[in-house]
PDB file of C-alpha atoms in Angstrom:
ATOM      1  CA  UNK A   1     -67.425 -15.408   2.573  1.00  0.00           C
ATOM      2  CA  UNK A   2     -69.759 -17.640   4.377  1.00  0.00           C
ATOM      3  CA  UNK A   3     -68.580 -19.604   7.683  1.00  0.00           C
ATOM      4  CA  UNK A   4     -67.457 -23.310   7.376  1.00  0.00           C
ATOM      5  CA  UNK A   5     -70.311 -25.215   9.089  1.00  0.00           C
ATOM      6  CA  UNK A   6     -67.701 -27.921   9.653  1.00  0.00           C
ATOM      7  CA  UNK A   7     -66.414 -25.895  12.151  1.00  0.00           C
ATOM      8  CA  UNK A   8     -67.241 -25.103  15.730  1.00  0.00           C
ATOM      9  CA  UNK A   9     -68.718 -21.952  16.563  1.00  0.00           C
ATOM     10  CA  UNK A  10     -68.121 -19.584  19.552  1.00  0.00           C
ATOM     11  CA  UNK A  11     -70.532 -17.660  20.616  1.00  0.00           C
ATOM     12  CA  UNK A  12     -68.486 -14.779  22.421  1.00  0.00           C
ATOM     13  CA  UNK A  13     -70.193 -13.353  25.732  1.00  0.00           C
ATOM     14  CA  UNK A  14     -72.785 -10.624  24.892  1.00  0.00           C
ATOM     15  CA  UNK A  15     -73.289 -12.274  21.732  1.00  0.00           C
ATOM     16  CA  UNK A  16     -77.390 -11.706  23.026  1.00  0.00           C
ATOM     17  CA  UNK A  17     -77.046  -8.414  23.906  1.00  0.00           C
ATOM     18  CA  UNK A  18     -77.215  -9.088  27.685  1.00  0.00           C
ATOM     19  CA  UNK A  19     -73.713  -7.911  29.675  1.00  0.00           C
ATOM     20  CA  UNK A  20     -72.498  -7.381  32.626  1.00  0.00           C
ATOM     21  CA  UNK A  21     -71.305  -4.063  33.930  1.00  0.00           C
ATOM     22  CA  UNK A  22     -68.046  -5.227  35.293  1.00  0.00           C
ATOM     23  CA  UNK A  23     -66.749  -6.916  32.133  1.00  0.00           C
ATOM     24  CA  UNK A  24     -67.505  -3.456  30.314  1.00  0.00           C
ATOM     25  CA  UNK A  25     -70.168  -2.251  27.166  1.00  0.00           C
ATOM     26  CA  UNK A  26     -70.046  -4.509  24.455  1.00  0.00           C
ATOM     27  CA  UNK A  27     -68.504  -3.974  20.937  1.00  0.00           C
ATOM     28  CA  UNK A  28     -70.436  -2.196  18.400  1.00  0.00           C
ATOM     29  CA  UNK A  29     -71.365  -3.105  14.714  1.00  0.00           C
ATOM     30  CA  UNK A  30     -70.606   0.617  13.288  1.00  0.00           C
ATOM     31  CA  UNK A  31     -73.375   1.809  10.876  1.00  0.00           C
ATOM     32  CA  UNK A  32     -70.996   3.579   8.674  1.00  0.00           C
ATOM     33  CA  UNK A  33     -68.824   0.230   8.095  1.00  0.00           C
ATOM     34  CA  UNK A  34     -72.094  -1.829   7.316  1.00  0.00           C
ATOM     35  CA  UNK A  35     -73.703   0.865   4.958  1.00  0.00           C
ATOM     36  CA  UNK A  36     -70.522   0.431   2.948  1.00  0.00           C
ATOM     37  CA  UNK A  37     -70.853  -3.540   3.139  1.00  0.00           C
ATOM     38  CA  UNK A  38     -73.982  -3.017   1.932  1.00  0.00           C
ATOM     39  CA  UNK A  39     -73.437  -0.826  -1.353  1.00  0.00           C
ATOM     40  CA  UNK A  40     -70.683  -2.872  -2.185  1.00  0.00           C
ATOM     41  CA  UNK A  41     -72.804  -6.151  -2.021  1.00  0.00           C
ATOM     42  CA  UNK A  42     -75.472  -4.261  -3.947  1.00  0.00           C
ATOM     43  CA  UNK A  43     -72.581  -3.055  -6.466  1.00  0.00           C
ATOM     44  CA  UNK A  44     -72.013  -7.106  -6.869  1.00  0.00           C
ATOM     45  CA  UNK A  45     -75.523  -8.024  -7.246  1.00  0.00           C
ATOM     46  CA  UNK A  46     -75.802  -5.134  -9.732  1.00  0.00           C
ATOM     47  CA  UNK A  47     -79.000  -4.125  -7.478  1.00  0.00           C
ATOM     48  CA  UNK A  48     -79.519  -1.239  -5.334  1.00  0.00           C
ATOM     49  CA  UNK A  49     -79.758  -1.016  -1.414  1.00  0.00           C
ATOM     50  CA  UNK A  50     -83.115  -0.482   0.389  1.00  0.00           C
ATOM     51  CA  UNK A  51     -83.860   1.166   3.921  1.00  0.00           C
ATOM     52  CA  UNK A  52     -81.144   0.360   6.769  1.00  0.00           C
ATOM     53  CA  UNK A  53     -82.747  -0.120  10.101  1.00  0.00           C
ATOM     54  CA  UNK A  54     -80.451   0.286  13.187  1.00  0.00           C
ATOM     55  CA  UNK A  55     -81.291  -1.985  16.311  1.00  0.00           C
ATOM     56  CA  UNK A  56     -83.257  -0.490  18.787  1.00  0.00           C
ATOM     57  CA  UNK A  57     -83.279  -1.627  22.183  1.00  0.00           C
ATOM     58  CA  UNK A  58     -83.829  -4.651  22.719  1.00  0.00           C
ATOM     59  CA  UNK A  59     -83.408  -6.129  19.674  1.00  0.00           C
ATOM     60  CA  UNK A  60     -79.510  -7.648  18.813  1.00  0.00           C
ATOM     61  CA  UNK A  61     -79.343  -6.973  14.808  1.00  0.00           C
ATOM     62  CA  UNK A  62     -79.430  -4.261  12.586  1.00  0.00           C
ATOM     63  CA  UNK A  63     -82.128  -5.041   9.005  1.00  0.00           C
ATOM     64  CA  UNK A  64     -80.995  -3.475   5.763  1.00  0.00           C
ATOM     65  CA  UNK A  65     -82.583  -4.799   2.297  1.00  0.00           C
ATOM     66  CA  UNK A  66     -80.812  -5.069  -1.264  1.00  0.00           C
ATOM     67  CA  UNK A  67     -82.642  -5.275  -4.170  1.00  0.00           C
ATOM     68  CA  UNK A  68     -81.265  -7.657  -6.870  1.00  0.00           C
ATOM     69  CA  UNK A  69     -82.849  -9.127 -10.131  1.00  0.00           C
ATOM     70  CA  UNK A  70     -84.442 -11.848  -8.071  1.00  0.00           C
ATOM     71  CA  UNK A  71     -86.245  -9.313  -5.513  1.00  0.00           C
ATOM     72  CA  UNK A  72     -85.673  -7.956  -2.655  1.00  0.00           C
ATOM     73  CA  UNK A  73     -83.202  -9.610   0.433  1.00  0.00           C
ATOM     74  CA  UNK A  74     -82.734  -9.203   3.981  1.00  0.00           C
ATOM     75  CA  UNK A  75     -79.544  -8.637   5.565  1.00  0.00           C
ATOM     76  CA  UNK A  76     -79.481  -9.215   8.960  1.00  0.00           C
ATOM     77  CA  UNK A  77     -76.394  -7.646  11.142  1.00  0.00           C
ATOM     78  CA  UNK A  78     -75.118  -8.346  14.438  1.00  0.00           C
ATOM     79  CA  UNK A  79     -75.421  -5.191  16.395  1.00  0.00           C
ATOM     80  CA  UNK A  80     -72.141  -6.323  18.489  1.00  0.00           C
ATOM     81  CA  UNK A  81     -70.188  -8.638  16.154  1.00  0.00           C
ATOM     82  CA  UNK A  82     -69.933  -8.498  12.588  1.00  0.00           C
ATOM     83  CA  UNK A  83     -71.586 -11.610  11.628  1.00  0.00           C
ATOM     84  CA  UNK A  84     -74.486 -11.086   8.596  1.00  0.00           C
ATOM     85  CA  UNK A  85     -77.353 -13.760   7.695  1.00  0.00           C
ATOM     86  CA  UNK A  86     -80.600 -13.590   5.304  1.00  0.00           C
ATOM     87  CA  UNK A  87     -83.925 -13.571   5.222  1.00  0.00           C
ATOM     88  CA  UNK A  88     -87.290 -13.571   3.709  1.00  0.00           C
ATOM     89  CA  UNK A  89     -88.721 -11.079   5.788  1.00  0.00           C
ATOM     90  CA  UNK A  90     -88.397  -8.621   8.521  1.00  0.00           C
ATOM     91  CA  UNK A  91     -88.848  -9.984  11.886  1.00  0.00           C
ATOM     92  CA  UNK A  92     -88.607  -9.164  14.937  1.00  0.00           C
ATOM     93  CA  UNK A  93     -86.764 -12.590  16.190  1.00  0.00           C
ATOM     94  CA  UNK A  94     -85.792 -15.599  14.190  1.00  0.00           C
ATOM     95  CA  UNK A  95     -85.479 -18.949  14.434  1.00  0.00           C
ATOM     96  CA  UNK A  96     -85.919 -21.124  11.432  1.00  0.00           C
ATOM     97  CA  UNK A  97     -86.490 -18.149   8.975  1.00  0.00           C
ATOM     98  CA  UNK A  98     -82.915 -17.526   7.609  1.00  0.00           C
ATOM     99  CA  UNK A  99     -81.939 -18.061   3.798  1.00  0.00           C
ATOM    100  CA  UNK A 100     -78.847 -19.558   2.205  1.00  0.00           C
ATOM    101  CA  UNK A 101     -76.716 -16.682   1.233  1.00  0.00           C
ATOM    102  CA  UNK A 102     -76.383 -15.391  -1.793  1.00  0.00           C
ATOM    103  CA  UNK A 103     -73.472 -15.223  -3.844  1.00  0.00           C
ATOM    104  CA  UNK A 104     -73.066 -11.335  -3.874  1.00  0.00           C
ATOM    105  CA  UNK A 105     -72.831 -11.768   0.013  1.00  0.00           C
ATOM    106  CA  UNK A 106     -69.096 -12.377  -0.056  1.00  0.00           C
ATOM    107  CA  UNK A 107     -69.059  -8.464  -0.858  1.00  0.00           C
ATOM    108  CA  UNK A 108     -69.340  -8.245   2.785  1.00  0.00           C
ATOM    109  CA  UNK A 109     -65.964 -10.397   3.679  1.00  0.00           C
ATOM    110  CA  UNK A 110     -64.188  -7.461   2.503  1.00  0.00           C
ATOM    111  CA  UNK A 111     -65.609  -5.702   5.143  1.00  0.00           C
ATOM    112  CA  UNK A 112     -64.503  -7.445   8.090  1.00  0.00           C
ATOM    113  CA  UNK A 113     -68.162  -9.498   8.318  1.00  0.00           C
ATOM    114  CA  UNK A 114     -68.702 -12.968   8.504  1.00  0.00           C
ATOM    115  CA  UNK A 115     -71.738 -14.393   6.317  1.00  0.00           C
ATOM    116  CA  UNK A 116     -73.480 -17.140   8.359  1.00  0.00           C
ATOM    117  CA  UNK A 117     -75.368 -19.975   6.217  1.00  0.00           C
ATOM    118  CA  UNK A 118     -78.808 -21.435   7.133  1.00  0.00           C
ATOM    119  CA  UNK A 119     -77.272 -24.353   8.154  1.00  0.00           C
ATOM    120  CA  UNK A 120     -75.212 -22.817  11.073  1.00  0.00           C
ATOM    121  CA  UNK A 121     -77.871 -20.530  12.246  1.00  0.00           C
ATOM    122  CA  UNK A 122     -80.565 -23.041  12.281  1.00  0.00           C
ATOM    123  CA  UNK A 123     -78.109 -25.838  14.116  1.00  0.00           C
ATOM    124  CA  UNK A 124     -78.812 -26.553  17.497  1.00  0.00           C
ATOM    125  CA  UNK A 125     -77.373 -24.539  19.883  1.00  0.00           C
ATOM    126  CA  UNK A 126     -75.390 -27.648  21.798  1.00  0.00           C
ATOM    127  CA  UNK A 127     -73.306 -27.697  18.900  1.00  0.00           C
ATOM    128  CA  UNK A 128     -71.909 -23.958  19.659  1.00  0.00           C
ATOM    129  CA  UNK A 129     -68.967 -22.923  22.158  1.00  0.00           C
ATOM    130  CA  UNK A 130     -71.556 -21.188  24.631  1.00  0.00           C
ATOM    131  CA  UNK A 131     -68.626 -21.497  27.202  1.00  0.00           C
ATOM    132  CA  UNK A 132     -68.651 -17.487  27.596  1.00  0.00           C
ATOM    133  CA  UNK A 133     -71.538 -16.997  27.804  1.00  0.00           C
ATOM    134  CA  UNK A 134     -72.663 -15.439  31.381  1.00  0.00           C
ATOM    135  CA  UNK A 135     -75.348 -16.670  33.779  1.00  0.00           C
ATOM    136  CA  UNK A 136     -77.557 -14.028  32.517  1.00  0.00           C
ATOM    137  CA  UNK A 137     -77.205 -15.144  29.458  1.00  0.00           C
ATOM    138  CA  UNK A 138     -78.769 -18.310  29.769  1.00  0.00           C
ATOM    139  CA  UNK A 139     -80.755 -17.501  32.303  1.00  0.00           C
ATOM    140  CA  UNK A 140     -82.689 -15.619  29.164  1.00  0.00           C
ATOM    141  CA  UNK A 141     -81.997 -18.291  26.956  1.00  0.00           C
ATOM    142  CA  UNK A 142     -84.197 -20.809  29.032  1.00  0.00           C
ATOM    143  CA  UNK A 143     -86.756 -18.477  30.011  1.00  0.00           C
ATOM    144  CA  UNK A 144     -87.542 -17.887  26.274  1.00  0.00           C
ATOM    145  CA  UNK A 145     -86.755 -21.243  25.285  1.00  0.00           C
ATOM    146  CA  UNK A 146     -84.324 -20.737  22.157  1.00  0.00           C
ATOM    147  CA  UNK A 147     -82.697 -23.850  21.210  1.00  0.00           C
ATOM    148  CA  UNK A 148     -80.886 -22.704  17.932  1.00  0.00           C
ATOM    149  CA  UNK A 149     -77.625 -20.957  17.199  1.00  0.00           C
ATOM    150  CA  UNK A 150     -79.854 -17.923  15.370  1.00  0.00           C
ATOM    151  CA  UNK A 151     -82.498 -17.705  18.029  1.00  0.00           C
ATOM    152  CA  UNK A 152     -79.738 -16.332  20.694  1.00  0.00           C
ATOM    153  CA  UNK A 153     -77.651 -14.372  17.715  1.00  0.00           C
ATOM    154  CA  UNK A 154     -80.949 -12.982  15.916  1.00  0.00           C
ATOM    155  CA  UNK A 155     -83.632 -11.459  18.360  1.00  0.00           C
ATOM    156  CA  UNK A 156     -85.598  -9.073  20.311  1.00  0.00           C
ATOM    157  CA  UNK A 157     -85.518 -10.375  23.746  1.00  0.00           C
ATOM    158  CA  UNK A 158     -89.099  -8.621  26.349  1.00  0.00           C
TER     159      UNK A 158
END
């Protein structure tokens, strides 16, 4: 099921990967639930799934690919909250690069995910809750200069 963009978004603290010791590790994404996600949205798109790549340090989303009729897509996954998006290609960081999902992506609803739409990701991040997020946080934010909702969800942060 893809989020209703009429809706305000809250973008939990940690949402980019940065924490503070005191409030505790954040949540993980678990591999085994996603691989599932993923067959199962294959299953629906009657395609197959591709290579899953786990996050690695310090980027704040898992890539997988399925393979449909229509080529190959990119499934982006939160590595600490179960939100999902699309794209063309693998990148390391996104901005403006995410697709419209497609309809086998409400495979991953069942899951416990949350599909984001291109219009929520690319939205400007002023139209988010960012009220948790900590000074760290946006102390990274400005330094890199990410101004949309994806940018801070979807990245590798140096």
């Amino acid at each position: 099921m893809a989020d209703d963009e009429g809706s305000g978004f809250t973008v939990p603290r940690g949402a980019t990967g940065f924490f503070r010791p005191r409030d505790g590790p954040l949540p993980e994404t678990g591999l085994p639930t996603l691989r599932s996600a993923l067959y199962a949205a294959a299953r629906a798109a009657r395609g197959t799934v591709g290579a899953l790549e786990p996050r690695a340090y310090p980027r704040t989303f898992h890539t997988a690919t399925v393979v449909d009729g229509t080529g190959e897509h990119v499934v982006l996954c939160h590595a600490h909250h179960p939100w999902i998006a699309f794209a063309r290609e693998r990148l390391d960081w996104y901005t403006e690069e995410f697709l419209a999902p497609p309809p086998w992506a409400r495979a991953f609803a069942g899951f416990g995910f949350v599909v984001l739409d291109r219009a929520r990701l690319t939205a400007p991040l002023t139209e988010a809750d960012t009220s948790d997020l900590a000074r760290v946080e946006w102390s990274e934010i400005r330094h890199h200069g990410v101004t949309q909702l994806g940018g801070v969800l979807f990245t590798t942060w140096d």
